[in-house]
Short mmCIF file of C-alpha atoms in Angstrom, two decimals:
data_model
loop_
_atom_site.label_atom_id
_atom_site.label_comp_id
_atom_site.label_asym_id
_atom_site.label_seq_id
_atom_site.Cartn_x
_atom_site.Cartn_y
_atom_site.Cartn_z
CA MET C 1414 55.97 118.20 152.74
CA THR C 1415 56.10 121.38 154.05
CA ARG C 1416 54.89 122.51 157.96
CA ARG C 1417 53.03 125.42 156.34
CA ASP C 1418 51.34 121.43 154.51
CA LEU C 1419 51.36 120.02 157.65
CA LEU C 1420 49.78 122.38 159.40
CA ALA C 1421 46.76 122.80 156.18
CA SER C 1422 46.44 118.74 156.63
CA ALA C 1423 45.59 118.53 160.13
CA ALA C 1424 43.55 121.54 159.94
CA ALA C 1425 41.81 119.95 157.57
CA LEU C 1426 41.34 116.87 159.54
CA ALA C 1427 40.12 118.33 162.98
CA CYS C 1428 37.64 120.13 160.15
CA GLY C 1429 36.07 116.76 159.46
CA VAL C 1430 37.79 117.43 155.57
CA SER C 1431 37.47 114.97 153.08
CA THR C 1432 41.31 114.61 152.18
CA GLN C 1433 42.99 111.36 149.82
CA ARG C 1434 46.33 109.92 150.84
CA GLY C 1435 46.89 112.90 153.86
CA TYR C 1436 47.66 109.34 156.70
CA ALA C 1437 50.15 107.82 154.31
CA THR C 1438 52.34 111.00 153.22
CA LEU C 1439 52.62 112.59 157.22
CA LYS C 1440 53.81 108.85 157.99
CA ASN C 1441 56.23 107.96 155.59
CA GLN C 1442 56.80 111.33 154.52
CA VAL C 1443 57.00 110.21 150.63
CA LYS C 1444 55.54 112.35 147.82
CA PRO C 1445 52.89 110.91 146.11
CA LYS C 1446 52.84 109.39 142.95
CA SER C 1447 49.51 110.69 140.85
CA VAL C 1448 47.51 108.68 139.13
CA ALA C 1449 45.47 107.74 136.43
CA ALA C 1450 43.04 104.75 136.77
CA VAL C 1451 41.00 103.73 133.31
CA ILE C 1452 37.97 101.65 135.13
CA SER C 1453 35.40 99.61 133.31
CA ILE C 1454 32.46 99.58 135.94
CA TYR C 1455 32.76 101.91 139.45
CA GLU C 1456 30.02 100.58 141.59
CA PRO C 1457 29.91 99.18 145.97
CA GLY C 1458 32.27 96.31 145.94
CA THR C 1459 33.99 96.05 142.91
CA HIS C 1460 37.69 95.52 142.03
CA ALA C 1461 37.34 100.05 141.20
CA ASP C 1462 35.09 100.13 144.94
CA VAL C 1463 38.33 97.94 146.53
CA LEU C 1464 41.61 99.73 144.39
CA ILE C 1465 40.66 103.12 143.68
CA GLY C 1466 38.83 103.45 147.22
CA LYS C 1467 41.22 103.34 149.20
CA ILE C 1468 44.47 105.37 147.33
CA LEU C 1469 41.74 107.59 147.97
CA GLU C 1470 40.02 106.86 151.43
CA GLY C 1471 43.16 104.75 152.83
CA TRP C 1472 43.24 101.33 153.40
CA LYS C 1473 40.43 100.19 155.28
CA GLN C 1474 38.56 103.10 153.15
CA ASP C 1475 37.79 104.45 156.54
CA GLY C 1476 40.21 108.43 156.34
CA GLY C 1477 43.16 106.84 157.91
CA PRO C 1478 46.39 105.80 156.85
CA GLY C 1479 46.57 105.16 152.93
CA PRO C 1480 48.93 104.70 150.03
CA ALA C 1481 51.53 107.62 148.83
CA LEU C 1482 48.90 108.05 145.92
CA LYS C 1483 46.65 110.45 144.68
CA LEU C 1484 43.95 109.45 141.94
CA SER C 1485 44.26 112.76 139.75
CA SER C 1486 41.70 111.43 137.23
CA LEU C 1487 38.86 108.96 136.46
CA TYR C 1488 37.62 107.71 133.00
CA VAL C 1489 34.52 104.92 134.20
CA ASP C 1490 33.61 103.64 131.20
CA GLN C 1491 29.02 102.72 131.99
CA VAL C 1492 27.67 104.47 134.48
CA SER C 1493 25.17 102.45 136.36
CA ASP C 1494 22.16 104.49 139.17
CA ARG C 1495 24.98 102.35 141.69
CA ASP C 1496 27.70 104.52 140.03
CA LEU C 1497 29.94 106.09 143.20
CA SER C 1498 32.94 107.53 140.55
CA ARG C 1499 30.47 110.71 140.36
CA ARG C 1500 29.78 111.05 143.93
CA MET C 1501 34.04 110.26 144.51
CA ALA C 1502 34.61 112.50 141.58
CA GLU C 1503 33.13 115.34 143.47
CA LYS C 1504 34.24 114.38 147.21
CA TYR C 1505 37.75 114.32 146.36
CA SER C 1506 37.57 117.12 143.79
CA ILE C 1507 39.37 114.79 140.97
CA PRO C 1508 38.13 114.93 137.05
CA VAL C 1509 35.75 112.79 135.47
CA PHE C 1510 36.33 112.49 131.82
CA ASP C 1511 35.50 111.22 128.66
CA THR C 1512 37.47 109.44 126.60
CA ILE C 1513 41.07 107.92 128.02
CA GLU C 1514 43.83 109.88 126.64
CA LYS C 1515 42.17 113.29 128.10
CA THR C 1516 42.16 111.06 130.68
CA VAL C 1517 46.18 110.15 131.41
CA THR C 1518 47.09 113.39 130.03
CA VAL C 1519 44.72 114.70 132.50
CA GLY C 1520 42.94 117.19 130.22
CA GLY C 1521 46.37 118.38 129.24
CA ASP C 1522 49.14 118.49 126.22
CA GLN C 1523 51.33 116.38 128.08
CA ILE C 1524 51.46 113.43 130.55
CA PRO C 1525 51.91 114.36 133.47
CA VAL C 1526 50.58 111.66 135.31
CA ASP C 1527 53.22 108.28 137.38
CA ALA C 1528 51.29 105.66 136.85
CA VAL C 1529 47.83 104.59 134.92
CA ILE C 1530 45.57 102.01 136.95
CA SER C 1531 43.18 99.91 135.20
CA ILE C 1532 40.24 97.94 135.98
CA GLY C 1533 38.79 96.07 133.20
CA GLU C 1534 36.55 93.93 135.46
CA HIS C 1535 32.27 93.83 136.78
CA GLY C 1536 30.28 95.60 134.12
CA ASP C 1537 27.74 94.60 131.04
CA TYR C 1538 30.22 93.27 129.16
CA PRO C 1539 28.68 90.11 126.41
CA PHE C 1540 30.16 86.42 126.27
CA ASN C 1541 31.35 84.54 124.02
CA GLU C 1542 31.07 80.62 123.09
CA LYS C 1543 33.78 80.09 125.27
CA GLY C 1544 32.13 81.73 128.67
CA GLN C 1545 34.80 84.11 128.89
CA GLN C 1546 33.58 87.26 129.19
CA LEU C 1547 35.48 90.35 126.72
CA TYR C 1548 36.01 92.96 129.59
CA PRO C 1549 37.77 96.34 127.69
CA ARG C 1550 41.37 95.17 128.74
CA ARG C 1551 42.77 95.38 125.33
CA ARG C 1552 40.64 97.89 123.86
CA PHE C 1553 41.45 100.53 127.48
CA PHE C 1554 45.54 99.28 126.78
CA LYS C 1555 45.67 100.16 123.77
CA GLU C 1556 44.77 104.56 124.92
CA ILE C 1557 46.39 104.14 127.34
CA THR C 1558 50.06 103.03 124.85
CA ASP C 1559 48.33 104.65 121.73
CA THR C 1560 48.59 107.96 124.42
CA PHE C 1561 52.21 107.18 125.63
CA ARG C 1562 52.54 107.58 122.12
CA LYS C 1563 51.27 109.88 121.27
CA TYR C 1564 52.61 112.28 123.47
CA GLN C 1565 56.27 110.58 123.57
CA ARG C 1566 56.17 109.42 127.60
CA VAL C 1567 55.71 106.46 129.63
CA VAL C 1568 54.46 105.66 132.90
CA PRO C 1569 54.23 101.93 134.63
CA VAL C 1570 50.94 100.46 133.90
CA PHE C 1571 48.61 98.17 136.72
CA ASN C 1572 46.45 95.41 134.57
CA ASP C 1573 43.87 94.19 137.69
CA LYS C 1574 43.96 90.52 136.42
CA HIS C 1575 44.61 88.70 133.87
CA PRO C 1576 45.01 90.26 130.46
CA GLY C 1577 43.49 89.56 127.48
CA PRO C 1578 40.93 87.70 128.82
CA VAL C 1579 41.14 86.07 125.10
CA TRP C 1580 45.12 84.68 124.80
CA ASN C 1581 45.63 86.84 120.88
CA ASP C 1582 44.33 89.56 123.32
CA ALA C 1583 46.36 89.05 126.00
CA LYS C 1584 50.04 88.23 124.20
CA TRP C 1585 49.13 91.53 122.37
CA MET C 1586 49.34 93.69 125.06
CA TYR C 1587 52.12 91.87 126.98
CA ASP C 1588 53.86 92.27 123.09
CA ARG C 1589 53.68 96.43 122.92
CA ALA C 1590 54.69 96.97 126.20
CA ARG C 1591 57.67 95.17 125.92
CA GLU C 1592 58.03 97.50 122.48
CA MET C 1593 56.82 100.59 124.32
CA LYS C 1594 59.48 99.10 127.57
CA ILE C 1595 56.23 100.50 129.50
CA PRO C 1596 56.77 98.44 133.11
CA PHE C 1597 53.63 96.34 133.67
CA MET C 1598 52.92 94.68 136.18
CA ALA C 1599 49.00 92.53 136.24
CA GLY C 1600 47.07 89.63 137.88
CA SER C 1601 44.85 89.20 140.58
CA SER C 1602 44.62 89.73 144.41
CA LEU C 1603 45.61 85.79 146.15
CA PRO C 1604 48.48 85.85 145.50
CA LEU C 1605 48.51 88.48 148.11
CA THR C 1606 46.18 87.32 150.26
CA TYR C 1607 46.40 86.29 154.14
CA ARG C 1608 47.30 81.98 153.78
CA LYS C 1609 45.04 79.68 156.18
CA PRO C 1610 47.88 77.66 158.22
CA GLU C 1611 50.75 79.85 157.25
CA ILE C 1612 52.84 77.09 154.94
CA LYS C 1613 56.41 77.37 154.17
CA VAL C 1614 57.77 77.28 150.65
CA PRO C 1615 61.27 79.26 149.88
CA PRO C 1616 62.19 79.21 146.32
CA GLY C 1617 63.82 76.33 144.36
CA SER C 1618 61.68 74.13 146.52
CA GLU C 1619 62.06 70.74 145.32
CA ILE C 1620 57.66 70.54 145.04
CA GLU C 1621 57.79 66.59 143.66
CA ALA C 1622 53.25 67.33 143.14
CA ALA C 1623 50.93 69.50 143.59
CA VAL C 1624 47.51 69.58 143.36
CA GLY C 1625 44.89 73.45 143.33
CA ILE C 1626 41.44 73.89 144.51
CA GLY C 1627 38.96 77.37 142.60
CA TYR C 1628 35.49 77.92 142.99
CA SER C 1629 33.04 79.44 140.71
CA GLY C 1630 32.65 80.51 137.24
CA LEU C 1631 35.62 79.16 135.74
CA ASP C 1632 36.34 82.37 133.64
CA ILE C 1633 35.92 84.77 136.00
CA TYR C 1634 37.81 82.15 139.10
CA GLY C 1635 39.46 79.94 137.10
CA ILE C 1636 41.56 82.75 136.61
CA HIS C 1637 42.33 83.51 140.76
CA ALA C 1638 42.68 79.50 141.73
CA LEU C 1639 45.70 79.09 138.62
CA GLU C 1640 46.92 81.71 140.15
CA SER C 1641 47.05 81.05 143.81
CA PHE C 1642 48.16 77.42 142.02
CA GLN C 1643 51.03 79.00 140.09
CA CYS C 1644 52.53 81.65 142.36
CA LEU C 1645 53.55 78.56 145.01
CA VAL C 1646 54.50 76.14 142.70
CA GLU C 1647 56.84 78.43 140.76
CA ARG C 1648 58.96 78.41 144.01
CA ARG C 1649 60.07 74.22 142.74
CA ARG C 1650 63.75 74.17 141.46
CA GLY C 1651 64.19 75.23 138.22
CA ALA C 1652 60.59 76.76 136.46
CA GLU C 1653 59.43 78.24 135.31
CA THR C 1654 59.57 77.27 131.44
CA GLY C 1655 56.19 77.61 130.49
CA VAL C 1656 53.11 74.74 129.67
CA LYS C 1657 53.42 71.92 127.41
CA TRP C 1658 49.42 70.88 126.60
CA VAL C 1659 46.79 71.77 128.18
CA GLN C 1660 42.96 69.93 128.76
CA TYR C 1661 39.99 70.41 130.79
CA LEU C 1662 37.70 67.31 132.23
CA GLU C 1663 34.58 67.17 133.68
CA GLY C 1664 32.12 63.99 134.91
CA ASP C 1665 33.90 60.18 135.14
CA ALA C 1666 37.32 61.32 132.98
CA MET C 1667 37.94 64.19 134.99
CA TRP C 1668 37.61 62.04 138.99
CA ALA C 1669 40.02 59.36 136.49
CA VAL C 1670 42.68 60.65 137.06
CA LEU C 1671 42.14 60.57 140.95
CA ASP C 1672 41.46 57.31 140.73
CA GLN C 1673 44.81 56.24 138.09
CA GLY C 1674 47.39 57.88 140.01
CA ILE C 1675 47.44 60.55 137.13
CA VAL C 1676 46.64 63.27 140.11
CA SER C 1677 47.77 62.22 144.01
CA GLN C 1678 44.94 61.66 145.62
CA SER C 1679 46.07 62.65 148.73
CA LEU C 1680 46.94 65.92 147.54
CA PHE C 1681 43.62 66.42 146.59
CA ASP C 1682 42.11 65.50 149.53
CA ALA C 1683 44.32 67.65 151.02
CA ALA C 1684 43.55 70.57 149.53
CA LEU C 1685 40.16 70.46 150.20
CA ALA C 1686 40.35 69.67 154.25
CA GLU C 1687 41.62 73.32 153.74
CA VAL C 1688 38.34 74.93 152.11
CA PRO C 1689 34.68 75.92 153.59
CA LYS C 1690 31.54 73.08 151.85
CA VAL C 1691 28.25 74.78 150.47
CA ARG C 1692 27.36 71.11 149.42
CA GLU C 1693 27.09 68.21 151.23
CA GLY C 1694 27.71 64.95 150.23
CA ASP C 1695 30.31 62.92 148.20
CA VAL C 1696 31.92 65.64 146.22
CA ARG C 1697 32.31 63.40 143.47
CA LYS C 1698 28.64 64.46 142.83
CA ASP C 1699 29.34 67.98 141.81
CA PRO C 1700 27.85 67.80 138.29
CA ASP C 1701 29.07 71.72 138.12
CA ALA C 1702 32.91 69.58 138.79
CA GLY C 1703 35.43 70.17 136.27
CA LEU C 1704 39.16 69.86 135.95
CA PHE C 1705 42.07 72.16 134.76
CA LEU C 1706 44.68 69.51 133.36
CA PHE C 1707 47.96 70.01 132.45
CA GLN C 1708 51.95 69.40 132.19
CA TYR C 1709 54.43 72.66 132.29
CA ASN C 1710 57.58 72.13 130.16
CA ASP C 1711 59.67 70.55 132.68
CA GLY C 1712 57.37 67.39 133.27
CA PHE C 1713 55.92 68.61 136.26
CA MET C 1714 51.77 68.02 136.59
CA GLY C 1715 49.38 70.93 136.99
CA ALA C 1716 45.52 70.16 138.20
CA VAL C 1717 43.73 72.30 139.11
CA PHE C 1718 39.47 71.66 140.37
CA MET C 1719 37.32 73.31 140.05
CA LEU C 1720 34.93 72.46 142.48
CA GLN C 1721 30.92 74.40 142.81
CA SER C 1722 30.46 72.96 146.55
CA VAL C 1723 33.59 75.08 148.18
CA ASN C 1724 33.93 78.21 147.92
CA ARG C 1725 37.14 79.30 148.74
CA THR C 1726 40.72 78.45 146.77
CA SER C 1727 44.30 76.24 148.10
CA VAL C 1728 46.24 74.21 147.30
CA ALA C 1729 48.18 71.50 148.92
CA LEU C 1730 52.35 71.09 148.36
CA LYS C 1731 54.13 67.55 147.62
CA LEU C 1732 57.57 68.77 148.97
CA LYS C 1733 61.00 66.54 149.28
CA GLY C 1734 61.22 64.43 152.37
CA GLN C 1735 58.09 65.52 154.07
CA PRO C 1736 56.28 62.52 154.39
CA GLN C 1737 52.85 64.72 154.72
CA PRO C 1738 51.39 67.64 152.11
CA LEU C 1739 51.59 71.06 152.38
CA ALA C 1740 48.75 72.41 152.39
CA THR C 1741 46.73 76.37 152.67
CA GLN C 1742 43.27 78.45 151.82
CA PHE C 1743 44.00 81.72 149.96
CA GLU C 1744 42.10 83.70 152.44
CA GLU C 1745 38.94 85.89 151.15
CA ARG C 1746 38.09 88.36 153.79
CA THR C 1747 35.50 91.32 154.06
CA GLU C 1748 36.21 92.75 156.93
CA PRO C 1749 38.59 95.80 156.88
CA ALA C 1750 37.09 96.19 153.32
CA HIS C 1751 38.62 93.80 151.49
CA PRO C 1752 41.78 93.66 152.89
CA HIS C 1753 43.70 90.98 150.25
CA PHE C 1754 43.34 94.19 147.66
CA ALA C 1755 44.76 96.33 149.92
CA TYR C 1756 48.38 94.00 149.96
CA LEU C 1757 47.29 93.55 145.94
CA LEU C 1758 47.45 98.07 145.77
CA LYS C 1759 50.38 97.71 148.12
CA ALA C 1760 52.80 95.98 145.31
CA ILE C 1761 51.53 98.19 142.92
CA GLU C 1762 51.87 101.31 144.81
CA ARG C 1763 56.06 99.88 144.82
CA MET C 1764 55.73 99.97 141.08
CA PHE C 1765 54.58 103.09 140.10
CA HIS C 1766 57.36 104.34 142.99
CA THR C 1767 59.88 102.45 141.98
CA GLY C 1768 59.26 101.40 138.05
CA GLN C 1769 59.79 97.97 138.64
CA PRO C 1770 57.19 95.52 138.87
CA SER C 1771 56.47 93.48 142.31
CA TYR C 1772 56.80 90.48 140.60
CA PRO C 1773 56.61 89.15 136.72
CA VAL C 1774 53.62 90.16 134.35
CA GLU C 1775 55.10 86.82 132.67
CA ARG C 1776 53.09 84.44 135.75
CA THR C 1777 50.22 86.78 134.72
CA LEU C 1778 50.55 85.81 131.56
CA LEU C 1779 51.02 82.47 131.57
CA THR C 1780 48.29 82.51 133.75
CA SER C 1781 46.21 83.53 131.69
CA GLY C 1782 47.12 81.56 128.92
CA ILE C 1783 46.73 78.83 131.38
CA LEU C 1784 43.22 79.44 131.06
CA ASP C 1785 42.55 80.74 127.27
CA ARG C 1786 43.63 76.79 126.56
CA THR C 1787 41.72 75.27 128.49
CA LEU C 1788 38.78 76.63 127.52
CA ASN C 1789 39.47 76.30 124.36
CA SER C 1790 39.53 72.10 125.21
CA ARG C 1791 35.99 72.63 127.20
CA PHE C 1792 34.54 73.92 123.80
CA GLN C 1793 36.47 71.10 122.37
CA GLY C 1794 34.62 68.51 123.90
CA GLY C 1795 37.80 68.34 126.47
CA LYS C 1796 40.59 67.36 123.73
CA LYS C 1797 43.78 67.92 125.29
CA LEU C 1798 45.15 70.80 123.20
CA GLN C 1799 49.82 71.74 122.81
CA THR C 1800 50.41 75.08 123.15
CA PRO C 1801 54.25 76.26 121.69
CA GLU C 1802 52.95 79.49 122.91
CA LEU C 1803 53.10 78.65 126.67
CA ALA C 1804 56.63 78.02 126.67
CA ILE C 1805 56.87 81.36 128.85
CA HIS C 1806 60.47 81.90 130.16
CA TYR C 1807 60.12 84.05 133.50
CA GLN C 1808 62.11 84.18 136.92
CA PRO C 1809 60.07 84.23 140.10
CA VAL C 1810 60.62 86.62 142.51
CA ASP C 1811 60.67 85.77 146.03
CA TYR C 1812 57.56 89.13 147.38
CA PRO C 1813 55.64 88.23 150.03
CA HIS C 1814 52.28 88.06 151.22
CA ALA C 1815 49.67 89.14 153.72
CA PRO C 1816 49.98 90.45 156.25
CA LEU C 1817 53.94 91.48 154.56
CA PRO C 1818 55.12 94.00 153.43
CA ASP C 1819 53.88 96.73 156.05
CA LEU C 1820 51.27 98.92 155.29
CA SER C 1821 53.45 101.84 155.76
CA SER C 1822 56.59 100.77 154.82
CA ASN C 1823 58.14 103.67 152.39
CA PRO C 1824 57.67 101.69 148.53
CA SER C 1825 60.47 103.42 146.86
CA LEU C 1826 63.15 101.27 149.64
CA PRO C 1827 63.59 97.93 148.76
CA LEU C 1828 62.31 94.89 151.02
CA PRO C 1829 63.22 94.05 154.19
CA GLU C 1830 64.83 90.54 153.70
#
């Protein structure tokens, strides 16, 4: 920034004029990367609000420090009477376009932006027979990447939550990104959130068993539970080579896996102890409970219990040589401004500055496949399904979670050891 820029920013703030990205740029001396946003719906409390709102108004969405990103253009698929996009666009002088191509090109004949963020979450979209809400993530990605081809320039893309949500769409998105050499990242905010209590699971750990607990809808929150589970079990020695089979169980069949020792009762109890309850009594009487059961190609067993008697996500692990389980809750703090999304945005910011995903998109592809195939099993009455398509290999990375990395850190520099 020039001295003139510094004086102009200071004058704007002193006069109460709203400016996006000013504080982060002043602190880090990092030139902001320009971002085009493609969004399903932008209402209070939506993912667009807690991600794009942080680009515009800072990590706490209070006008304070924020990421070294600048929103350059906006496409919103559905506009309701609770819409924020028009008000925010007017406040920050952001052009809103009626097509994705115009958004990526900012209405011109080239691609001037440094990156694209795609948020296909929330909104009025249909459900299929498996209970998956058919968010337009593939359509968004296709139109974004068609624009890359037309104008012969590729920039990094982040897809909020899992690609798909149907497996064929998820795999198509992944394959297109690889074919076009697009830096591509996707996923949930929960692997980046605060953990309560903090547990140490170094890469290469000898993890003997694991149990996860999730809550709410099987599709919309199942991916949160699976990604929370996967971000820990991928740290086991020799991981990751994918999943061999999946099965959905409910009723007596799901609890039988505990009684028969297929899944550890002590690990289930440890995971359950970390999440708050919304119903009293025996958890086995939860009429809407279900189990995602799956086996990895290395023989490791995955078990994620989706319970309606709790309202948070947790994972418990058994490490070799440690008599007691390690268990933690993946927190969902609401203040300030849903901070787990700030740490997700920090990972996105880093990719947009370096051109390299902060962690492998294959983790999200794998969890997307597990979820889709498990919902298929449920639709087929709990049939065990072989999943050769989920033989997904990747090398995990030791990327930190809240309260690290420092939100004010330079996103173009390597993370400290």
